[in-house]
Every structure is written in structure tokens, then in C-alpha cells.
CSV table of C-alpha atoms in Angstrom, one decimal:
chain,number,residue,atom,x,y,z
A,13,UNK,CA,113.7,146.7,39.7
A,14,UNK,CA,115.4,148.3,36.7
A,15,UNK,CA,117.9,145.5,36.7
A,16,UNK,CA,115.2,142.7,36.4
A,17,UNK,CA,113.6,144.4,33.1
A,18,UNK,CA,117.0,144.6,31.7
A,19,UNK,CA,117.7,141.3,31.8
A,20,UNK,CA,114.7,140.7,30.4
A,21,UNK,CA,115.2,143.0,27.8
A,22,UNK,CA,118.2,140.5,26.9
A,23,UNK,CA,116.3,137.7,26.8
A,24,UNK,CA,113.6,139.1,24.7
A,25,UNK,CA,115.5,140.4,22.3
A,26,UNK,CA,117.6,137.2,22.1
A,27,UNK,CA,114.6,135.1,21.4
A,28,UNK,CA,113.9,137.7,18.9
A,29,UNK,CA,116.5,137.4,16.7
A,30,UNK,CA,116.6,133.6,16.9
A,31,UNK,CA,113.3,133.5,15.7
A,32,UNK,CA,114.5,136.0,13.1
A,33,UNK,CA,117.9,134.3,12.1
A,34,UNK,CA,118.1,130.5,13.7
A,35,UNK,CA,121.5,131.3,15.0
A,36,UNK,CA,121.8,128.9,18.1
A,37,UNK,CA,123.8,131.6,20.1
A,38,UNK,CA,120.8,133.7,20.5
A,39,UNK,CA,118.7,131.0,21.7
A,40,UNK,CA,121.6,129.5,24.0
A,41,UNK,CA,122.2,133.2,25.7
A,42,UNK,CA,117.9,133.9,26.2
A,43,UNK,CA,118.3,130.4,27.6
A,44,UNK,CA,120.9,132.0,30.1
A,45,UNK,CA,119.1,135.4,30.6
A,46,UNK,CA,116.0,133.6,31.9
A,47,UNK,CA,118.2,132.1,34.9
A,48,UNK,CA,119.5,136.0,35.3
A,49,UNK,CA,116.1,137.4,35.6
A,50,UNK,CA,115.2,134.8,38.0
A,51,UNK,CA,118.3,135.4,39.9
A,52,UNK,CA,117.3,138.8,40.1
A,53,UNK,CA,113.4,137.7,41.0
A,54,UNK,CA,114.5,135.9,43.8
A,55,UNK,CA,116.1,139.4,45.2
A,56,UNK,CA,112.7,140.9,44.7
A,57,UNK,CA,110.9,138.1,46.6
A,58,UNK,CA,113.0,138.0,49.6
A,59,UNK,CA,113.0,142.1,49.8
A,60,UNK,CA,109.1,141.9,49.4
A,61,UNK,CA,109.1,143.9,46.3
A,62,UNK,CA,106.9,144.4,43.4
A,63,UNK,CA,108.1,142.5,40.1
A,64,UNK,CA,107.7,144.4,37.3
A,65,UNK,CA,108.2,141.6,34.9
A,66,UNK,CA,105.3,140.0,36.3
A,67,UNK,CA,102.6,138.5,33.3
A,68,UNK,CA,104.7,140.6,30.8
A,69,UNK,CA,104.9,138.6,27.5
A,70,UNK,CA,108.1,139.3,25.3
A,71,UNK,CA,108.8,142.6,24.7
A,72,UNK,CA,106.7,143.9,27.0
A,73,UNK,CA,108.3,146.6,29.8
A,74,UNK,CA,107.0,148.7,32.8
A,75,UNK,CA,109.9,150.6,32.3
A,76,UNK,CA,109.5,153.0,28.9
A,77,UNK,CA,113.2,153.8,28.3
A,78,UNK,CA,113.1,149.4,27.8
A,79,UNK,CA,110.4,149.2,26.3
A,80,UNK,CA,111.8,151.9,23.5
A,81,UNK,CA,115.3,150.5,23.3
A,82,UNK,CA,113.5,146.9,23.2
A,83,UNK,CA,111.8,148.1,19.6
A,84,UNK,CA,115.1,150.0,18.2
A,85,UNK,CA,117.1,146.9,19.5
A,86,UNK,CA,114.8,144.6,17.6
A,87,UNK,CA,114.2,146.8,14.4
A,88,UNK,CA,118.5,147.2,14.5
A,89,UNK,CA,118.8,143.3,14.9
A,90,UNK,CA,117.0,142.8,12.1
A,91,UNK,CA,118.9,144.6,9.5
A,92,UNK,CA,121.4,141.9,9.0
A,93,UNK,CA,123.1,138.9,11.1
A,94,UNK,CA,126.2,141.6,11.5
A,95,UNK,CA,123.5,144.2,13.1
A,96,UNK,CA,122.1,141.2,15.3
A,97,UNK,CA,125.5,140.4,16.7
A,98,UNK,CA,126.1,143.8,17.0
A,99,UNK,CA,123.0,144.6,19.2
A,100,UNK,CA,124.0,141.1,21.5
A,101,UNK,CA,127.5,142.8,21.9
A,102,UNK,CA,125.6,145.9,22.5
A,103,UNK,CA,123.2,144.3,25.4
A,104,UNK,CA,125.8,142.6,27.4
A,105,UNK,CA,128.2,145.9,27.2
A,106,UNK,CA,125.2,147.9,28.4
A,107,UNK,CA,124.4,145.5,31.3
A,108,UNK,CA,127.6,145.2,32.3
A,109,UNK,CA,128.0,148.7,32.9
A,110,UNK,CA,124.4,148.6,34.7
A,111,UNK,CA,125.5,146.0,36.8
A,112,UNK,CA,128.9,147.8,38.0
A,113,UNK,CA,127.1,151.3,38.7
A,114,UNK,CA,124.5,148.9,40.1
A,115,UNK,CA,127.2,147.7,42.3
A,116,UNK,CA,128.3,151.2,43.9
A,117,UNK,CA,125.1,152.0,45.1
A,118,UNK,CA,124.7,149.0,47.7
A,119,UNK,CA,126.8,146.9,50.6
A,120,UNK,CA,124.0,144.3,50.7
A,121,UNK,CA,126.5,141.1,50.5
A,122,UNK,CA,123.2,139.3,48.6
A,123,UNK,CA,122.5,141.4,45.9
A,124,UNK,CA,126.2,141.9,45.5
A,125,UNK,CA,126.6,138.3,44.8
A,126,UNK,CA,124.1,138.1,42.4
A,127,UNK,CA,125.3,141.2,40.1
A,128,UNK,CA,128.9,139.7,40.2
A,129,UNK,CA,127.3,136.7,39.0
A,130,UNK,CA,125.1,138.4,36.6
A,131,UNK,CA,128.2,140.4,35.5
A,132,UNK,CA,130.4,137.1,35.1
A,133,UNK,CA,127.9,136.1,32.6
A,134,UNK,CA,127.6,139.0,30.1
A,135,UNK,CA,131.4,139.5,30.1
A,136,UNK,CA,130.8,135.6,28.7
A,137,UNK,CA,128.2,136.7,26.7
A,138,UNK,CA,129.7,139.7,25.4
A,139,UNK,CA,132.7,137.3,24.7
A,140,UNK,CA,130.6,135.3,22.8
A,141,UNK,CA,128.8,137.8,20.5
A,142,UNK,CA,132.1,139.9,19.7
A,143,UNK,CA,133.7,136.5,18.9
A,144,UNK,CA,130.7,135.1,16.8
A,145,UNK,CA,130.7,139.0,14.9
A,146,UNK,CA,134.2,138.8,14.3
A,147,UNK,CA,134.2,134.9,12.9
A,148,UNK,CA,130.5,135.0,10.8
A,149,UNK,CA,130.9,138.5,9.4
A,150,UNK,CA,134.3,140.0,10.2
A,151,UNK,CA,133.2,143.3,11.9
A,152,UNK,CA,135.1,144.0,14.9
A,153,UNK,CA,132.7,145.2,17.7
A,154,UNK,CA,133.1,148.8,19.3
A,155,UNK,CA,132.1,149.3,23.2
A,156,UNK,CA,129.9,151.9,23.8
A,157,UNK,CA,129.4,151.9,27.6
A,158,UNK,CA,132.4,150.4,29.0
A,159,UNK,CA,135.6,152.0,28.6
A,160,UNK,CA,138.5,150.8,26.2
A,161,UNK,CA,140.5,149.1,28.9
A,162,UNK,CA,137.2,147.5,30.7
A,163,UNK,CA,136.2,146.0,27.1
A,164,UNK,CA,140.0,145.4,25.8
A,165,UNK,CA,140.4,143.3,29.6
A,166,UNK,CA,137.1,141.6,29.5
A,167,UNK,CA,137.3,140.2,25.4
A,168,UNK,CA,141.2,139.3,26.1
A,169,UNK,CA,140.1,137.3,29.4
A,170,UNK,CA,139.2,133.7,29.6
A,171,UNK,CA,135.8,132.5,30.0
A,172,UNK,CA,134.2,133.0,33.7
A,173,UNK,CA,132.3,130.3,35.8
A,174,UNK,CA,130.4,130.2,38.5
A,175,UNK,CA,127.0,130.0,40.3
A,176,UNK,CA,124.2,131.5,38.1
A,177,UNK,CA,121.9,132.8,40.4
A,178,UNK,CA,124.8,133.9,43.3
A,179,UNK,CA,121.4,133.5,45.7
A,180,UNK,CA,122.1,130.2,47.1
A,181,UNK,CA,120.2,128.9,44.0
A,182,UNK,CA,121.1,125.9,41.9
A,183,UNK,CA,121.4,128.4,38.6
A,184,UNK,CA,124.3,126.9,36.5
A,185,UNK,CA,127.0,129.4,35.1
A,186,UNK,CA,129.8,127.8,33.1
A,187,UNK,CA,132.0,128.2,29.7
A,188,UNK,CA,129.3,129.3,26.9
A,189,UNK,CA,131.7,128.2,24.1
A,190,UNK,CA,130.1,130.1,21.8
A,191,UNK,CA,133.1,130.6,19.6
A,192,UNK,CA,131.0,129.2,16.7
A,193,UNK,CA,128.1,130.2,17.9
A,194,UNK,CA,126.6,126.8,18.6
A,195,UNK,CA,128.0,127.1,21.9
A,196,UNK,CA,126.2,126.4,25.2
A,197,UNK,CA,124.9,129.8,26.8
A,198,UNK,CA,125.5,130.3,30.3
């Protein structure tokens, strides 16, 4: 349930910032969070859970600790282009970290799928932002949920493909080549 909002939080605030500084990025990323919240709304479906995304418009949250960081995220984002990069860097470090201590907490092989497929997209994403941060502005971003080694491995990797959705669904993951932030979001 909490993993839904969060990726929704993603895409909200991506969509956000677009509107706020027409940098493609941001609107090829949302484009990619909307296939990760339906990835995880598929979950919800088949385990006959409530969705607590349901009929919320953007930045809109069940969950208060979202719905906070959703308005500091926002207000941050809109400081400068560097402090919008900085929160999309911030986002995908944040879920990434989510998803892994998401991960240790079940053995069902289906929702496992799905966070590793989640979790190959915001390592892409986060690629993407701290590249686009480092190139438009040249501030070097600075994890703040994921170790050094876990960032330093996942920004010197390559890009990640894969199924989108990692639910049998027909979700597309792929290279975002966002390196100038015109890139195609995953």
C-alpha cells in the first residue's frame, strides 16, 4: 500500500516540476512512474486490497508522511532547476531504499518481481537525474538513503532493462537516455 503512494509521489512531483520548468526528463520519468504505480495496482488487485491511490488527483495522499514530503518536495523543487534535479535524485534514492527494505519483508516470488523491476527503474532514474544535475548545473548529487557503496555502484553501472511491470504485464522498461535530459523515461 505504502509502496503504491510512493510511486505516486514520484509521479506527481515529476509532473510538477515539468509544469514548473519544461525539462523533458521530468515528464519522460512521470511518464515511467505511471507504469510503476500500475505495476504496483496490479499487486493490489490480485491480493484483493484496497488502493489507496484510488480517485486521488495529483498531490493528493492517504498516507500523511507523503502527503507532507509531497509539499516540501514540491516547494524544494521549485527553488531552482539545481533543487528540482536534486529532489528527482532525492525520489529515486528514497525509493530505492523502500523497495530493498520492501524486499526483506516478503518471499512472495510476484511482488518480488515487481520491486526488482520497480528498483531497476529508479537506479535508471536516479542515473538520469544525478547525470542531468551534474551536466545542466554542475552540482554533484549526495545520497541520502542508500549507502556510499550502493549509490557509488548503482551511478557507475550501466543502464538496466527489463519488463516494467515484472507482473506478467506488457509494461516496457528500457534505457532512459536521459543523459541530456531529453531522454526517453523508462
Amino acid at each position: 500500500l505504502f509502496m503504491r503512494e510512493e510511486e505516486k509521489l514520484a509521479h506527481d512531483v515529476y509532473i510538477t516540476l515539468y509544469a514548473q520548468w519544461n525539462l523533458r526528463l521530468f515528464q519522460n520519468i512521470a511518464n515511467s512512474e505511471t507504469t510503476h504505480t500500475e505495476a504496483i495496482r496490479t499487486l493490489l488487485t490480485r491480493y484483493n486490497l484496497s488502493d489507496p491511490a484510488l480517485d486521488n488527483g495529483v498531490g493528493v495522499f492517504t498516507n500523511a508522511t507523503l502527503q507532507t514530503l509531497y509539499g516540501q518536495l514540491v516547494a524544494q523543487g521549485s527553488e531552482s532547476l539545481a533543487a528540482a534535479l536534486q529532489v528527482g535524485a532525492t525520489i529515486e534514492d528514497l525509493d530505492i531504499s523502500d523497495l530493498a527494505a520492501s524486499l526483506l519483508q516478503t518471499d512472495n516470488p510476484d511482488i518480488i518481481l515487481v520491486y526488482e523491476n520497480l528498483m531497476k527503474g529508479s537506479r535508471n532514474h536516479l542515473r538520469a537525474f544525478v547525470s542531468t544535475l551534474q551536466q545542466q548545473t554542475g552540482t554533484t548529487y549526495q545520497p541520502q538513503y542508500l549507502d556510499q557503496a550502493t549509490y557509488d555502484a548503482i551511478i557507475n553501472g550501466a543502464m538496466e532493462s527489463g519488463n516494467g511491470q515484472g507482473s506478467g504485464g506488457n509494461g516496457r522498461r528500457g534505457n532512459n537516455g536521459s543523459n541530456s535530459g531529453n531522454g526517453r523515461g523508462n
